[in-house]
Structures are given as structure tokens and as C-alpha cells.
Amino acid sequence: MAKPIKKEPVMSVKGMHDIMFDDVHYVERVMKEVRRVAEFYGFQPITTPHLEKTELFERPLGEESDVVEKQMYNLRTRGGDKLSLRPEGTASVMRAYFEHGMQSLPQPVKLVYGGSFFRHETPQQGRFREFRQVGVEIIGDDDAINDAISIRVLFSALQGLGLKDIVINVNSLGDRVCRPAFRKELLAYYKRHFNQLCKDCKQRFKDNPLRLLDCKEETCVALRKDAPQMMDHLCEVCKKHFSEVLEYLDEMGIPYFLDVHLVRGFDYYSKTVFEVFEIMSPPQVVEEGDEQGVKPEVATFTKIALGGGGRYDDLGELIGNRKIPAVGWALGVDRVAELMKKKSIKSRPETHPKLFLIQLGPAAKKKSLVLMEELRKIGVPIAHSLSKDSLRAQLNIVSKLEIPLAVILGQKEALDGTVGVRSMETGIQETLPMDKFIGTIKSRLKEFS
Ligand code: HAM
């Protein structure tokens, strides 16, 4: 008989991981909180497919963007269609807007979505190949109040998740009217310093000069300091729009930092752009002299953004041949969940069981099934080990779980219609009729909350 070939066990794909146990609760909590706040502000949920036609992303996101150029998971169907696993959600939501005739609904249309997205990036801390996002889009209105409302939802959701040290970095990228002149000046500046640019930036200089401002290489970061700023080139319309956004943020008391070099990874942005970060060290407050107030430039932020977004008034033309102004953002759910864990924020409201069910003998085991369902109906979580039959094995488990009360159902109790309730701290046990136990257990458990 041929010897079986020893095979390595099949593992998950690099950069794509299983999410297990309490981590699932974290992911769900982030998604739910964003949806809860968004729905309060009138957003409606939408779910779009994981696979889309490749062309939906190519031009709209930017043919020279890192995501389109290097990170898309592309495939060809047997019929020859070119499809891609979605790398982000905005293009899909915009497609859905046109496909379902949402222009005929009252504008703006406000949508909230979430799920898995895919980018073939080098996996590292907070960067995966399959990751989750939750985001909102406000489509069909160019008023600055929409930019502010979207940021309101972002900020409130993060606060609702217990994340207090959050700052929004904002900038304006101008529009088709004012950006070309800025681009020209930027190119002139970087042309003078071309030899100091890193290899990638030499390419960016040709393909996508705005992205020069986003390079993390030391020499490029140093060059950025004296680079021209879009803020100095904004046309009157963009200037007014941006100052309105900032006024609304001031009015709502949302902390922001004007990051004049902030650019984003996709080509579709215009006017407002923003990213949200955890503050690592708080801004320094200066109390004396001329420079009273907060000096945000002294604050340090985490390097990786928790989320980002902005206005994309030209995307509609690329996807649906119509100019439809819009604004939105997406939050990196995995990154937010990680931060919550780091800060010991709970994944969900307290549901740790305070009761453990011990059953002894076949009749009691059957009765346990009924008792557990009764407790579920009145909302009392209970731990158990129905597959263990010995008292000692079950008591061993209770002691490890730090549960204050054990409910004991033995052969005698099963016949009598009673249960034993034992305090794990004192060892004192009382016997109660089953109906009395169900009627009083909720209030008794309050002692342990
Ligand atoms: P983005 O900045 O590419 O924007 O992604 C938003 C957030 O998703 C990031 O800030 C980050 O937290 C998370 N993220 C991105 N890539 C990864 C990754 N490889 N691993 C883990 N997390 C990641 C967008 O996707 C735009 N569609 C946002 C938007 C909505 N703009 C307007 N509307």
C-alpha cells in the first residue's frame, strides 16, 4: 500500500485572518455604533457586493493610485469579464446610487455601509489584505453642512465607543478651478528638489504629484515643510466652503487640526478631506505670553489613521455621467477594535454569566434544558457544562469562571420540582421551588452586579 503523503495543514491566506471569540464582538460593536449614530442622523443602510467590475475602480480611484496600480485583487471570469474584489466602498455606493435611480429621491441621499474590503498590501501592524470598514456617504448636495454632519457622525460614533482622545485632521484640496495652478507650483517646487526625492516619489512626480505630500520617507518629509500649500491657492468658492466646514466644527466643539499637507490616496477627492487619529500626547496648552491657547502642532498623533474621507464632487461624472456632489468617510474597523482593546474598553455590555448550572443524573440533565430556556426568556445569562456529569468536574469549572452562584439540579430536585442555589463564596445552599427561583433570580442577581 502506498504511503500517505505528509501534507502541511492548510493555513489562512497571508494578510487575511480569522476573527474569533471576543474579537468578533469588538468588530460588531464598532459596526453597530456607527450605524446607530448614522441612523439617528437619517442615514439608511446599504450593502453592496464584494465583487464589482474592475472598471468601477480603475478610473474613479485613479489609475496611478497605489490601490489600483498595485493592490487590487483582479480576476477574469470564464466568460471573460474583468472583476475585482472591492478595495473600498465609495465607488460601489455611487454606482448603486445611479443604478437604483436614487437621484429621484429627496437629496441628499444618506447611506451607511460596512463589511470586508481587500487590498494586496504588505501586512503589518493595522494593515491587512482583508480588512473591515464601516462608512457613510452623503450624496446629492454640495452644502458644507453635509461635510460637517458626516464628521459629526464619525466623531460621535468614536466617542460612543469610549474613544475620547481623537482628533480630526482636515484640509481642502480645492477643485478643478483652483487645483491646476497649485499642481503647477507643486511640480515647480519638487522639480527644484528632484534629486532629493525617494525612488517612489520620483515616479509620483510624473504620475500623481499631490501624493508627493504623503510620502513617509525622511527626506521627502523634510522637503514637504517648505512645499506650497493648497490653502494658499483656494479659489473663492472653495475657500468659502472650507471656512463654513470649519465654522460648523467649531460650533459643534469637534477638535480638529488643520493639516495643510493632508492629501488622500484616491483621485476622486475635491475640497474637504480629513483623517481621524488617536492623539498620543495631548496638545500643549500655552498659558502665558502672546501665544495663548492650544498649540496643536505640538500634539503627536498615531501614524496610522483610524479612518478617512472627504468630498468627491467629481466622482458622479466618472461613474454615472452626471455631476453629483457628495461627501463621506470610512473607518478601519480592525484598527478601531484594536485601539478599544488597547484601552481596555469592553467589547459589549456586561453579559458575563453570574449563574452556573450544575446537573447531576439523567433526569436532571433533561430538566436543565427546560430551565435554561426559561432563564434565556427572562434574559438571565447562564454558564453550564452539560456534557460533564460529575459534581467535582462541574464545580471545578465554576471556580475557574468566578461565578458567584451555582444552581444545582440533582435527581432529587428534578423529581421534587425544586432547585438548589449555592453561594460559591460562602458555600451556603438553599432549596427553592422552581417557579419561585425563576420569579426571584433576576432581583437576587442584582446583588452581584
Ligand atoms: P481609506 O483612507 O483608503 O479611504 O480607508 C479608510 C480607512 O480604512 C483607513 O483610514 C484605515 O483605517 C482603513 N484601512 C484602509 N486600508 C486598510 C488595510 N489594508 N488594513 C486595515 N485597515 C485599512 C477609503 O477607503 C474611502 N473609500 C473613504 C471614503 C468614503 N471617502 C469618501 N467616502
Short mmCIF file of C-alpha atoms in Angstrom, two decimals, residues 75-263:
data_model
loop_
_atom_site.label_atom_id
_atom_site.label_comp_id
_atom_site.label_asym_id
_atom_site.label_seq_id
_atom_site.Cartn_x
_atom_site.Cartn_y
_atom_site.Cartn_z
CA LEU A 75 -9.86 38.15 -11.66
CA ARG A 76 -11.29 37.15 -15.00
CA THR A 77 -14.45 35.04 -15.15
CA ARG A 78 -14.80 32.12 -17.55
CA GLY A 79 -16.90 34.38 -19.73
CA GLY A 80 -14.03 36.91 -19.87
CA ASP A 81 -15.45 39.60 -17.54
CA LYS A 82 -12.85 41.52 -15.54
CA LEU A 83 -13.90 41.69 -11.90
CA SER A 84 -12.21 42.95 -8.74
CA LEU A 85 -12.66 42.35 -5.04
CA ARG A 86 -13.75 45.74 -3.73
CA PRO A 87 -10.81 47.72 -2.30
CA GLU A 88 -13.11 50.42 -0.88
CA GLY A 89 -16.83 51.26 -0.71
CA THR A 90 -17.37 54.75 -2.12
CA ALA A 91 -17.32 53.79 -5.81
CA SER A 92 -19.76 50.92 -5.17
CA VAL A 93 -22.16 53.14 -3.23
CA MET A 94 -22.04 55.75 -6.01
CA ARG A 95 -22.70 53.02 -8.58
CA ALA A 96 -25.69 51.84 -6.55
CA TYR A 97 -26.95 55.45 -6.34
CA PHE A 98 -27.19 55.64 -10.14
CA GLU A 99 -28.22 52.05 -10.70
CA HIS A 100 -31.25 52.39 -8.43
CA GLY A 101 -32.25 55.85 -9.61
CA MET A 102 -31.61 57.47 -6.24
CA GLN A 103 -31.41 60.86 -7.98
CA SER A 104 -35.21 60.84 -7.84
CA LEU A 105 -35.26 60.53 -4.04
CA PRO A 106 -35.13 63.66 -1.88
CA GLN A 107 -31.48 64.84 -1.93
CA PRO A 108 -29.09 64.30 -0.32
CA VAL A 109 -29.30 60.53 -0.04
CA LYS A 110 -27.52 59.41 3.12
CA LEU A 111 -26.17 55.88 3.25
CA VAL A 112 -24.26 53.81 5.80
CA TYR A 113 -22.44 50.59 4.90
CA GLY A 114 -19.87 48.16 6.19
CA GLY A 115 -18.12 44.89 5.54
CA SER A 116 -14.91 43.36 4.22
CA PHE A 117 -12.61 45.10 1.74
CA PHE A 118 -9.49 43.79 0.04
CA ARG A 119 -6.12 45.34 -0.78
CA HIS A 120 -2.96 43.43 -1.63
CA GLU A 121 -0.76 45.41 0.76
CA THR A 122 2.27 44.29 2.76
CA PRO A 123 0.70 43.06 6.00
CA GLN A 124 1.92 44.89 9.09
CA GLN A 125 0.51 46.41 12.26
CA GLY A 126 -3.03 47.60 11.43
CA ARG A 127 -2.67 46.79 7.73
CA PHE A 128 -4.24 43.66 6.30
CA ARG A 129 -5.22 42.27 2.93
CA GLU A 130 -8.77 41.61 4.05
CA PHE A 131 -9.97 44.29 6.44
CA ARG A 132 -13.28 45.70 7.54
CA GLN A 133 -14.61 49.19 7.04
CA VAL A 134 -17.77 50.93 8.12
CA GLY A 135 -18.58 54.17 6.36
CA VAL A 136 -21.14 56.76 5.42
CA GLU A 137 -21.81 58.67 2.20
CA ILE A 138 -24.00 61.76 1.73
CA ILE A 139 -24.80 62.01 -1.97
CA GLY A 140 -26.52 64.78 -3.93
CA ASP A 141 -25.76 68.02 -2.09
CA ASP A 142 -22.68 70.25 -2.02
CA ASP A 143 -23.52 72.32 1.07
CA ALA A 144 -20.72 72.40 3.68
CA ILE A 145 -23.24 71.32 6.34
CA ASN A 146 -23.04 67.81 4.86
CA ASP A 147 -19.29 67.67 5.37
CA ALA A 148 -19.88 68.75 8.97
CA ILE A 149 -22.71 66.24 9.58
CA SER A 150 -20.59 63.41 8.24
CA ILE A 151 -17.75 64.39 10.59
CA ARG A 152 -20.28 64.72 13.44
CA VAL A 153 -21.32 61.08 12.93
CA LEU A 154 -17.68 59.95 12.80
CA PHE A 155 -16.75 61.79 15.96
CA SER A 156 -19.86 60.81 17.93
CA ALA A 157 -19.52 57.15 16.98
CA LEU A 158 -15.90 57.08 18.18
CA GLN A 159 -16.92 58.79 21.40
CA GLY A 160 -19.79 56.35 21.81
CA LEU A 161 -17.21 53.57 21.59
CA GLY A 162 -15.34 55.12 24.52
CA LEU A 163 -12.53 56.67 22.42
CA LYS A 164 -12.05 60.14 23.78
CA ASP A 165 -8.57 61.19 22.59
CA ILE A 166 -9.45 61.66 18.98
CA VAL A 167 -8.55 64.41 16.55
CA ILE A 168 -9.72 65.05 13.00
CA ASN A 169 -7.03 66.30 10.63
CA VAL A 170 -8.63 68.42 7.91
CA ASN A 171 -7.55 70.12 4.73
CA SER A 172 -9.06 71.32 1.48
CA LEU A 173 -7.81 70.05 -1.86
CA GLY A 174 -9.64 72.73 -3.85
CA ASP A 175 -11.46 71.86 -7.04
CA ARG A 176 -10.98 71.73 -10.80
CA VAL A 177 -10.84 75.52 -10.90
CA CYS A 178 -8.07 76.14 -8.39
CA ARG A 179 -6.13 72.89 -8.16
CA PRO A 180 -4.32 73.06 -11.54
CA ALA A 181 -2.41 76.21 -10.53
CA PHE A 182 -1.44 74.62 -7.23
CA ARG A 183 -0.35 71.44 -9.02
CA LYS A 184 1.85 73.52 -11.30
CA GLU A 185 3.51 75.26 -8.38
CA LEU A 186 3.97 71.98 -6.55
CA LEU A 187 5.68 70.49 -9.59
CA ALA A 188 7.94 73.52 -9.91
CA TYR A 189 8.94 73.19 -6.25
CA TYR A 190 9.65 69.46 -6.45
CA LYS A 191 11.47 69.86 -9.77
CA ARG A 192 13.99 72.02 -7.96
CA HIS A 193 14.46 69.23 -5.39
CA PHE A 194 14.01 66.26 -7.72
CA ASN A 195 17.35 64.64 -6.82
CA GLN A 196 16.45 64.56 -3.13
CA LEU A 197 13.22 62.63 -3.75
CA CYS A 198 12.94 58.93 -2.90
CA LYS A 199 12.52 56.42 -5.73
CA ASP A 200 8.72 56.21 -5.34
CA CYS A 201 8.36 59.97 -5.26
CA LYS A 202 10.34 60.33 -8.49
CA GLN A 203 7.57 58.25 -10.03
CA ARG A 204 4.84 60.18 -8.16
CA PHE A 205 6.31 63.38 -9.56
CA LYS A 206 5.31 62.09 -13.01
CA ASP A 207 2.03 60.32 -12.21
CA ASN A 208 0.44 61.91 -9.21
CA PRO A 209 2.27 64.95 -7.80
CA LEU A 210 -0.23 65.58 -4.99
CA ARG A 211 0.82 62.26 -3.46
CA LEU A 212 4.36 63.66 -3.04
CA LEU A 213 2.97 65.33 0.07
CA ASP A 214 2.04 61.98 1.59
CA CYS A 215 5.43 60.26 1.46
CA LYS A 216 6.74 58.87 4.77
CA GLU A 217 10.44 58.78 3.73
CA GLU A 218 12.57 61.06 5.88
CA THR A 219 14.00 63.20 3.08
CA CYS A 220 10.58 63.68 1.49
CA VAL A 221 9.02 64.58 4.85
CA ALA A 222 11.73 67.23 5.27
CA LEU A 223 11.08 68.61 1.79
CA ARG A 224 7.35 68.85 2.44
CA LYS A 225 7.85 71.52 5.11
CA ASP A 226 8.53 74.23 2.53
CA ALA A 227 6.29 72.82 -0.20
CA PRO A 228 3.46 75.06 -1.48
CA GLN A 229 0.13 74.67 0.31
CA MET A 230 -3.25 74.22 -1.35
CA MET A 231 -4.69 76.50 1.31
CA ASP A 232 -2.90 79.47 -0.32
CA HIS A 233 -4.37 78.63 -3.73
CA LEU A 234 -8.04 78.00 -2.92
CA CYS A 235 -10.49 79.86 -5.18
CA GLU A 236 -13.24 81.94 -3.55
CA VAL A 237 -15.82 79.12 -3.79
CA CYS A 238 -13.53 76.54 -2.17
CA LYS A 239 -12.31 78.99 0.45
CA LYS A 240 -15.89 79.82 1.48
CA HIS A 241 -16.87 76.15 1.52
CA PHE A 242 -13.91 75.19 3.70
CA SER A 243 -14.35 78.03 6.16
CA GLU A 244 -18.01 77.02 6.55
CA VAL A 245 -16.98 73.44 7.34
CA LEU A 246 -14.55 74.71 10.00
CA GLU A 247 -17.17 77.04 11.46
CA TYR A 248 -19.59 74.12 11.83
CA LEU A 249 -16.89 72.02 13.50
CA ASP A 250 -16.13 74.89 15.89
CA GLU A 251 -19.82 75.23 16.65
CA MET A 252 -20.07 71.53 17.50
CA GLY A 253 -16.86 71.61 19.56
CA ILE A 254 -15.25 68.90 17.45
CA PRO A 255 -11.46 69.08 17.83
CA TYR A 256 -9.66 69.35 14.52
CA PHE A 257 -6.16 70.06 13.34
CA LEU A 258 -5.59 71.96 10.14
CA ASP A 259 -3.12 69.73 8.32
CA VAL A 260 -2.18 71.80 5.28
CA HIS A 261 -0.32 68.90 3.66
CA LEU A 262 -3.05 66.30 4.07
CA VAL A 263 -3.81 64.50 0.81
#
